[in-house]
């Protein structure tokens, strides 16, 4: 029940120096130097670094894809992959396929992940408009289903979208906003932005012509192309959040999330950028005729890989970390998440000096230690 994680170099994300973290049940009770607590279980982490557990705000937890026919449907998420990626909070969503992928199944998977030890939330809806819902109504979903914190990923500017009109997106945002207010949730509209020529022009127009605040929207895949990069920078200047997709572990491309995160940080927007993995989603490839020519499966472990690369490339740890901790917690209004601080949930990611995941604690429970993941009650080697 009571644990002390000793001798950690703590980034809350702010650097706190070497501290001990006292955990009581599922909460952080104290973060201090040289804690003395009798009868507590003590775990010594000398030489290790503590981050808040990562928040992955866009994961196809039940699988996604299907753009190349049934055989291109992607498999569901393994709990152990989340743990290996240092993720302690996950937001699940449907994608292109809102027919064979159901919200009921998504809910069951979110509950399963929660039982296994992490915190889970959901977006109701899928790519299409009107959104598929649990109850037949977006506001009811937000108000009556605890796990639902928003709607998405609604596709815009994509040949796979339902070609929604601006009026349709306005109405969805309005319902999500009011449903969120009434249920004390973010009611965020998570938008899948494709590589169509119109980018997020529709969102600029909605923000300009309605009372809906810019923070009601979280456009994702904003590192997809140069146009979205330019629009994303305009969006954050207006106070909106943008989400970058890490996708796979390859951090080398021109528009890789690690590189684009660095750009946002250099321009002073480290408080408005989030990263998510798009885990288990398909990363389909289409030719210039929009014909499907193959796909890869997104991996949740890419989130940590891009964070690590950004830090190794010189982004200050505390600034890079915000994109996967405190920023998604703020954008999605996740209380008690994203910060190592007294009273917050005991979600802690421990890395070694070369920034490899070493241990993971979620809601006070050790899910990984010495690089071994807890699976059905025992720690298994990676
Ligand atoms: Zn998407």
Coordinates of N, CA, C and O and ligand atoms in Angstrom, one line a residue, residues 58 60 127 153 192 220-221 224 278, ligand 1:
X58 N -4.3 8.9 -28.6 CA -5.0 8.5 -29.9 C -4.5 7.1 -30.2 O -3.4 6.9 -30.9
X60 N -5.8 3.1 -31.5 CA -6.8 2.2 -32.0 C -6.8 0.9 -31.2 O -6.2 -0.1 -31.7
X127 N -14.5 7.8 -38.1 CA -14.2 8.8 -39.2 C -15.4 9.6 -39.6 O -15.3 10.7 -40.0
X153 N -12.0 9.7 -34.0 CA -11.4 10.7 -34.8 C -12.3 11.0 -36.1 O -12.5 10.1 -36.9
X192 N -9.1 13.7 -37.4 CA -8.1 13.1 -38.3 C -8.0 14.0 -39.5 O -9.0 14.3 -40.2
X220 N -5.4 16.0 -35.3 CA -4.2 15.1 -35.2 C -3.6 14.8 -36.6 O -4.2 15.2 -37.6
X221 N -2.5 14.2 -36.6 CA -1.6 13.9 -37.8 C -1.1 15.2 -38.4 O -0.9 15.3 -39.6
X224 N 1.8 15.6 -41.0 CA 1.6 14.8 -42.2 C 2.3 15.4 -43.4 O 2.9 14.7 -44.3
X278 N -1.1 6.9 -32.6 CA -1.9 6.2 -33.6 C -1.7 4.7 -33.5 O -1.9 4.0 -34.6
Ligands
LIG1 ZN1 -6.3 9.2 -38.2

